[in-house]
Short mmCIF file of C-alpha atoms in Angstrom, two decimals:
data_model
loop_
_atom_site.label_atom_id
_atom_site.label_comp_id
_atom_site.label_asym_id
_atom_site.label_seq_id
_atom_site.Cartn_x
_atom_site.Cartn_y
_atom_site.Cartn_z
CA UNK A 1 0.00 0.00 0.00
CA UNK A 2 1.54 3.32 -1.02
CA UNK A 3 1.96 6.14 1.50
CA UNK A 4 -0.90 8.28 0.18
CA UNK A 5 -3.46 5.44 0.36
CA UNK A 6 -2.19 4.44 3.81
CA UNK A 7 -2.71 8.02 5.02
CA UNK A 8 -6.28 8.13 3.72
CA UNK A 9 -7.12 4.77 5.29
CA UNK A 10 -5.30 5.50 8.55
CA UNK A 11 -6.89 8.92 8.98
CA UNK A 12 -10.41 7.62 8.43
CA UNK A 13 -9.88 4.64 10.74
CA UNK A 14 -8.61 6.98 13.45
CA UNK A 15 -11.62 9.28 13.04
CA UNK A 16 -14.06 6.37 13.20
CA UNK A 17 -12.28 5.01 16.29
CA UNK A 18 -12.51 8.39 18.02
CA UNK A 19 -16.20 8.69 17.17
CA UNK A 20 -16.86 5.15 18.45
CA UNK A 21 -15.02 6.04 21.67
CA UNK A 22 -17.01 9.27 21.95
CA UNK A 23 -20.45 7.68 21.52
CA UNK A 24 -19.71 4.23 22.95
CA UNK A 25 -17.80 5.28 26.07
CA UNK A 26 -18.00 8.97 26.93
CA UNK A 27 -21.61 9.42 25.79
CA UNK A 28 -22.85 5.88 26.26
CA UNK A 29 -25.39 7.18 28.74
CA UNK A 30 -27.19 10.08 27.11
CA UNK A 31 -27.23 13.29 29.09
CA UNK A 32 -27.53 17.02 28.61
CA UNK A 33 -24.12 18.33 27.56
CA UNK A 34 -23.01 21.14 29.86
CA UNK A 35 -21.03 24.15 28.56
CA UNK A 36 -18.04 23.01 30.65
CA UNK A 37 -18.07 19.51 29.15
CA UNK A 38 -18.58 20.90 25.66
CA UNK A 39 -15.70 23.33 26.15
CA UNK A 40 -13.40 20.51 27.24
CA UNK A 41 -14.31 18.40 24.20
CA UNK A 42 -13.83 21.40 21.92
CA UNK A 43 -10.27 21.80 23.23
CA UNK A 44 -9.66 18.03 22.80
CA UNK A 45 -10.76 18.09 19.13
CA UNK A 46 -8.71 21.22 18.39
CA UNK A 47 -5.58 19.71 20.01
CA UNK A 48 -6.03 16.44 18.11
CA UNK A 49 -6.55 18.31 14.85
CA UNK A 50 -3.50 20.54 15.24
CA UNK A 51 -1.55 17.50 16.42
CA UNK A 52 -2.38 15.73 13.16
CA UNK A 53 -1.13 18.71 11.16
CA UNK A 54 2.01 18.91 13.28
CA UNK A 55 2.67 15.19 12.80
CA UNK A 56 2.33 15.53 9.03
CA UNK A 57 4.86 18.38 9.13
CA UNK A 58 7.33 16.68 11.49
CA UNK A 59 7.37 13.49 9.43
CA UNK A 60 8.18 15.53 6.34
CA UNK A 61 5.08 14.46 4.42
CA UNK A 62 3.95 18.09 4.30
CA UNK A 63 6.30 21.03 3.90
CA UNK A 64 5.86 24.36 5.67
CA UNK A 65 3.64 25.74 2.89
CA UNK A 66 1.32 22.73 2.95
CA UNK A 67 1.06 22.84 6.75
CA UNK A 68 0.06 26.51 6.55
CA UNK A 69 -2.50 25.64 3.89
CA UNK A 70 -3.99 23.02 6.21
CA UNK A 71 -4.19 25.41 9.18
CA UNK A 72 -5.77 28.13 7.01
CA UNK A 73 -8.31 25.69 5.54
CA UNK A 74 -9.08 24.41 9.05
CA UNK A 75 -9.66 27.94 10.40
CA UNK A 76 -11.88 28.87 7.43
CA UNK A 77 -13.98 25.71 7.78
CA UNK A 78 -14.26 26.10 11.55
CA UNK A 79 -15.28 29.76 11.20
CA UNK A 80 -17.92 29.03 8.55
CA UNK A 81 -19.30 26.29 10.81
CA UNK A 82 -20.53 28.95 13.24
CA UNK A 83 -23.28 29.97 10.83
CA UNK A 84 -24.09 26.29 10.40
CA UNK A 85 -24.47 25.96 14.17
CA UNK A 86 -27.07 28.70 14.31
CA UNK A 87 -29.19 26.79 11.80
CA UNK A 88 -28.84 23.60 13.88
CA UNK A 89 -29.91 25.56 16.95
CA UNK A 90 -32.94 26.91 15.11
CA UNK A 91 -33.90 23.43 13.83
CA UNK A 92 -33.65 21.86 17.29
CA UNK A 93 -35.68 24.66 18.86
CA UNK A 94 -38.33 24.60 16.12
CA UNK A 95 -38.89 20.84 16.37
CA UNK A 96 -38.46 20.85 20.15
CA UNK A 97 -35.76 18.18 20.08
CA UNK A 98 -35.10 17.16 23.71
CA UNK A 99 -31.77 18.39 25.06
CA UNK A 100 -30.67 14.89 25.97
CA UNK A 101 -30.80 13.58 22.37
CA UNK A 102 -29.33 16.58 20.54
CA UNK A 103 -25.78 15.18 20.82
CA UNK A 104 -26.95 11.91 19.23
CA UNK A 105 -28.54 13.70 16.26
CA UNK A 106 -25.38 15.74 15.70
CA UNK A 107 -23.24 12.58 15.98
CA UNK A 108 -25.08 10.72 13.20
CA UNK A 109 -25.33 13.93 11.23
CA UNK A 110 -21.54 14.19 11.23
CA UNK A 111 -21.13 10.59 10.04
CA UNK A 112 -23.33 11.44 7.07
CA UNK A 113 -21.34 14.63 6.52
CA UNK A 114 -18.13 12.60 6.14
CA UNK A 115 -19.55 10.67 3.21
CA UNK A 116 -21.09 13.70 1.48
CA UNK A 117 -18.06 15.92 1.94
CA UNK A 118 -15.64 13.22 0.81
CA UNK A 119 -17.59 12.85 -2.43
CA UNK A 120 -17.75 16.64 -2.96
CA UNK A 121 -14.08 17.17 -2.15
CA UNK A 122 -12.77 14.35 -4.35
CA UNK A 123 -14.98 15.51 -7.21
CA UNK A 124 -14.15 19.18 -6.70
CA UNK A 125 -10.37 18.72 -6.49
CA UNK A 126 -10.36 16.42 -9.54
CA UNK A 127 -12.35 18.95 -11.58
CA UNK A 128 -10.19 21.90 -10.50
CA UNK A 129 -6.99 20.00 -11.32
CA UNK A 130 -8.35 19.25 -14.79
CA UNK A 131 -10.26 22.46 -15.44
CA UNK A 132 -8.38 25.24 -13.64
CA UNK A 133 -10.85 27.87 -14.84
CA UNK A 134 -13.41 26.42 -12.42
CA UNK A 135 -11.54 28.28 -9.67
CA UNK A 136 -12.73 31.57 -11.19
CA UNK A 137 -16.34 30.35 -11.15
CA UNK A 138 -15.97 29.17 -7.55
CA UNK A 139 -14.45 32.53 -6.66
CA UNK A 140 -17.30 34.48 -8.23
CA UNK A 141 -19.80 32.22 -6.44
CA UNK A 142 -18.10 32.91 -3.09
CA UNK A 143 -18.18 36.68 -3.69
CA UNK A 144 -21.90 36.45 -4.49
CA UNK A 145 -22.48 34.34 -1.36
CA UNK A 146 -20.51 36.83 0.73
CA UNK A 147 -22.67 39.77 -0.43
CA UNK A 148 -25.83 37.77 0.18
CA UNK A 149 -24.68 36.74 3.68
CA UNK A 150 -23.65 40.28 4.62
CA UNK A 151 -27.06 41.75 3.81
CA UNK A 152 -29.28 38.85 4.89
CA UNK A 153 -31.32 39.10 8.06
CA UNK A 154 -32.04 36.37 10.59
CA UNK A 155 -35.76 36.58 9.91
CA UNK A 156 -35.13 35.77 6.24
CA UNK A 157 -34.53 32.11 7.09
CA UNK A 158 -37.36 29.80 6.10
CA UNK A 159 -39.04 27.64 8.71
CA UNK A 160 -37.52 24.12 8.78
CA UNK A 161 -40.98 22.54 8.58
CA UNK A 162 -41.42 24.11 5.12
CA UNK A 163 -38.09 22.82 3.78
CA UNK A 164 -38.16 20.59 0.71
CA UNK A 165 -36.51 17.66 2.49
CA UNK A 166 -39.09 17.77 5.30
CA UNK A 167 -42.03 17.88 2.87
CA UNK A 168 -40.60 15.04 0.77
CA UNK A 169 -39.88 13.00 3.89
CA UNK A 170 -43.42 13.34 5.19
CA UNK A 171 -44.82 12.50 1.76
CA UNK A 172 -42.74 9.47 0.81
CA UNK A 173 -41.58 7.98 4.14
CA UNK A 174 -43.79 6.14 6.63
CA UNK A 175 -43.61 8.50 9.60
CA UNK A 176 -44.71 7.22 13.00
CA UNK A 177 -47.38 9.10 14.89
CA UNK A 178 -46.48 10.92 18.07
CA UNK A 179 -49.05 11.95 20.69
CA UNK A 180 -49.11 15.71 21.20
CA UNK A 181 -46.85 16.89 23.97
CA UNK A 182 -45.01 13.56 24.24
CA UNK A 183 -41.72 12.18 23.00
CA UNK A 184 -42.32 8.46 23.44
CA UNK A 185 -39.91 7.53 20.63
CA UNK A 186 -37.00 8.70 22.75
CA UNK A 187 -33.74 8.79 20.83
CA UNK A 188 -34.81 6.28 18.17
CA UNK A 189 -34.79 7.04 14.46
CA UNK A 190 -36.91 3.98 13.65
CA UNK A 191 -39.79 2.25 15.39
CA UNK A 192 -42.46 -0.39 14.86
CA UNK A 193 -46.02 0.93 14.59
CA UNK A 194 -49.09 -0.99 13.43
CA UNK A 195 -46.82 -3.92 12.56
CA UNK A 196 -44.72 -1.79 10.17
CA UNK A 197 -41.24 -0.32 10.53
CA UNK A 198 -41.51 3.46 10.36
CA UNK A 199 -39.22 6.44 10.76
CA UNK A 200 -39.71 8.65 13.79
CA UNK A 201 -40.03 12.44 13.57
CA UNK A 202 -36.48 12.57 14.97
CA UNK A 203 -35.27 10.89 11.75
CA UNK A 204 -36.82 13.76 9.76
CA UNK A 205 -34.90 16.21 11.95
CA UNK A 206 -31.72 14.27 11.15
CA UNK A 207 -32.54 14.60 7.44
CA UNK A 208 -32.85 18.38 7.85
CA UNK A 209 -29.49 18.51 9.67
CA UNK A 210 -27.81 16.45 6.93
CA UNK A 211 -29.28 18.62 4.19
CA UNK A 212 -28.23 21.78 6.00
CA UNK A 213 -24.66 20.52 6.24
CA UNK A 214 -24.67 19.68 2.53
CA UNK A 215 -25.85 23.19 1.65
CA UNK A 216 -23.15 24.75 3.80
CA UNK A 217 -20.55 22.46 2.23
CA UNK A 218 -21.40 24.00 -1.14
CA UNK A 219 -20.03 27.28 0.28
CA UNK A 220 -17.21 26.05 2.49
CA UNK A 221 -15.61 23.50 0.15
CA UNK A 222 -15.09 26.00 -2.71
CA UNK A 223 -13.62 28.36 -0.11
CA UNK A 224 -11.14 25.71 1.01
CA UNK A 225 -10.35 24.85 -2.62
CA UNK A 226 -9.30 28.48 -2.96
CA UNK A 227 -6.62 27.79 -0.35
CA UNK A 228 -5.40 24.37 -1.52
CA UNK A 229 -6.23 21.91 -4.27
CA UNK A 230 -4.59 19.00 -2.44
CA UNK A 231 -7.45 16.55 -1.79
CA UNK A 232 -5.87 15.23 1.43
CA UNK A 233 -5.41 18.74 2.87
CA UNK A 234 -8.94 19.79 1.91
CA UNK A 235 -10.56 16.60 3.23
CA UNK A 236 -8.68 16.26 6.51
CA UNK A 237 -9.09 19.95 7.38
CA UNK A 238 -12.83 19.67 6.68
CA UNK A 239 -13.22 16.50 8.73
CA UNK A 240 -11.18 17.85 11.66
CA UNK A 241 -13.30 21.00 11.69
CA UNK A 242 -16.65 19.21 11.67
CA UNK A 243 -15.42 16.71 14.28
CA UNK A 244 -15.51 19.53 16.80
CA UNK A 245 -18.81 20.83 15.51
CA UNK A 246 -20.96 18.95 18.06
CA UNK A 247 -19.10 20.23 21.11
CA UNK A 248 -18.76 23.70 19.59
CA UNK A 249 -22.54 23.76 19.18
CA UNK A 250 -23.09 23.60 22.93
CA UNK A 251 -20.31 26.15 23.58
CA UNK A 252 -21.37 28.93 21.22
CA UNK A 253 -25.15 28.52 21.43
CA UNK A 254 -25.37 31.11 24.20
CA UNK A 255 -23.00 33.45 22.34
CA UNK A 256 -24.94 33.79 19.08
CA UNK A 257 -26.42 37.14 20.07
CA UNK A 258 -23.28 38.41 21.81
CA UNK A 259 -21.09 37.96 18.69
CA UNK A 260 -23.69 39.45 16.36
CA UNK A 261 -21.08 40.89 13.96
CA UNK A 262 -19.51 37.49 13.36
CA UNK A 263 -21.75 36.94 10.34
CA UNK A 264 -20.32 40.11 8.77
CA UNK A 265 -16.83 38.76 9.46
CA UNK A 266 -17.68 35.45 7.80
CA UNK A 267 -19.00 37.33 4.78
CA UNK A 268 -15.73 39.27 4.56
CA UNK A 269 -13.76 36.00 4.75
CA UNK A 270 -15.81 34.44 1.94
CA UNK A 271 -15.39 37.59 -0.13
CA UNK A 272 -11.64 37.64 0.51
CA UNK A 273 -11.18 33.98 -0.49
CA UNK A 274 -13.39 34.46 -3.55
CA UNK A 275 -11.40 37.53 -4.63
CA UNK A 276 -8.16 35.63 -4.01
CA UNK A 277 -9.36 32.93 -6.41
CA UNK A 278 -10.55 35.36 -9.11
CA UNK A 279 -7.42 37.54 -9.23
CA UNK A 280 -5.24 34.53 -10.03
CA UNK A 281 -6.59 35.06 -13.56
CA UNK A 282 -4.41 38.20 -13.66
CA UNK A 283 -1.45 36.23 -12.24
CA UNK A 284 -1.84 37.94 -8.85
CA UNK A 285 -1.21 35.55 -5.98
CA UNK A 286 -1.66 36.16 -2.26
CA UNK A 287 0.66 34.14 -0.04
CA UNK A 288 -0.88 31.57 2.28
CA UNK A 289 0.74 33.28 5.29
CA UNK A 290 -0.92 36.58 4.43
CA UNK A 291 -4.22 34.78 3.81
CA UNK A 292 -4.08 33.17 7.25
CA UNK A 293 -3.29 36.53 8.84
CA UNK A 294 -6.21 38.27 7.09
CA UNK A 295 -8.68 35.49 7.96
CA UNK A 296 -7.55 35.34 11.60
CA UNK A 297 -7.60 39.13 11.85
CA UNK A 298 -11.12 39.41 10.43
CA UNK A 299 -12.41 36.75 12.86
CA UNK A 300 -10.79 38.42 15.85
CA UNK A 301 -11.91 41.86 14.69
CA UNK A 302 -15.56 40.82 14.27
CA UNK A 303 -15.57 39.26 17.76
CA UNK A 304 -13.99 42.33 19.38
CA UNK A 305 -16.31 44.67 17.47
CA UNK A 306 -19.31 42.67 18.72
CA UNK A 307 -18.14 43.18 22.29
CA UNK A 308 -17.37 46.89 21.82
CA UNK A 309 -20.66 47.62 20.05
CA UNK A 310 -23.12 45.14 21.60
CA UNK A 311 -26.39 44.37 19.91
CA UNK A 312 -29.55 46.04 21.19
CA UNK A 313 -31.50 43.99 23.71
CA UNK A 314 -33.13 41.49 21.41
CA UNK A 315 -32.76 37.82 20.56
CA UNK A 316 -32.96 35.61 17.52
CA UNK A 317 -35.99 33.98 19.05
CA UNK A 318 -34.03 30.79 19.51
CA UNK A 319 -33.57 29.52 23.09
CA UNK A 320 -30.24 28.33 24.43
CA UNK A 321 -29.96 24.50 24.55
CA UNK A 322 -29.85 24.62 28.35
CA UNK A 323 -33.24 26.31 28.47
CA UNK A 324 -36.40 24.26 28.47
CA UNK A 325 -38.78 24.87 25.56
CA UNK A 326 -41.64 27.15 26.50
CA UNK A 327 -44.00 26.27 23.69
CA UNK A 328 -46.60 23.71 24.60
CA UNK A 329 -47.26 22.39 21.13
CA UNK A 330 -44.65 19.74 20.37
CA UNK A 331 -43.42 20.19 16.82
CA UNK A 332 -41.86 16.71 16.77
CA UNK A 333 -45.22 15.10 16.32
CA UNK A 334 -45.79 13.21 13.10
#
């Protein structure tokens, strides 16, 4: 087995082993994830991720430039995940997903994300390597997305119940009934009802989470391709970033309103990466070190600006995961 194949196999086996350890040992008994626990796991995933990059550099498989590309791609993917987390928070609140099972939904959602992102990344890198002009199209798309993100408002988001995947799921899948105000299916995605195997409403929520991640990948993967076209760098940085997505969800949920200018910062980052891709047409290249500095500076600046100029006393209308739902009508019913 050549070195490149061994790295792909070894990395994926390690990731699967860590996920099995996470769900099978540390979260074997489902419980509400506290901010302290989530913060600890976030640090663990970040240390493991940076450790992987450091190992690749120390062994000489990646040079200094490639290691910087990985770190930059990792930071970009992690930063863009924040917007993804807000959507997850909104979905869980809308469907009144019990706090104790939210970690499980995110866990299986991430497993699905591995498969989808691997397919997108391998396809995207192969196409860019063969048709370099696709980078200009990706760049223009990112600039358009950046403008749209900068001027979009929270209330513009459509209700999850009206999403295409939810409507198709209810139409074509046998969905189990759920008595109003109850959650008797627990953490199960499938159940037996009237002698038939059916999906539970929680499975439909998982479908929405998977679809949401896929839609965000259509933005984030082109952004990472603007930093590196090495499939291993793009894939591993993506996977390492989304590995910490579950714990990060419980950490930043209460900070969504506090860092209200972060979305503007993310829009600037997308616009910067898109512009960086487009100007290569004129043989203008921005070094990866400068790119990392700009991206890190924009993130830090948007966070500090949010603290200096706090948002007016208002909320997104989405409760923190540690708060009990106040609505009496359970949206998880079939």
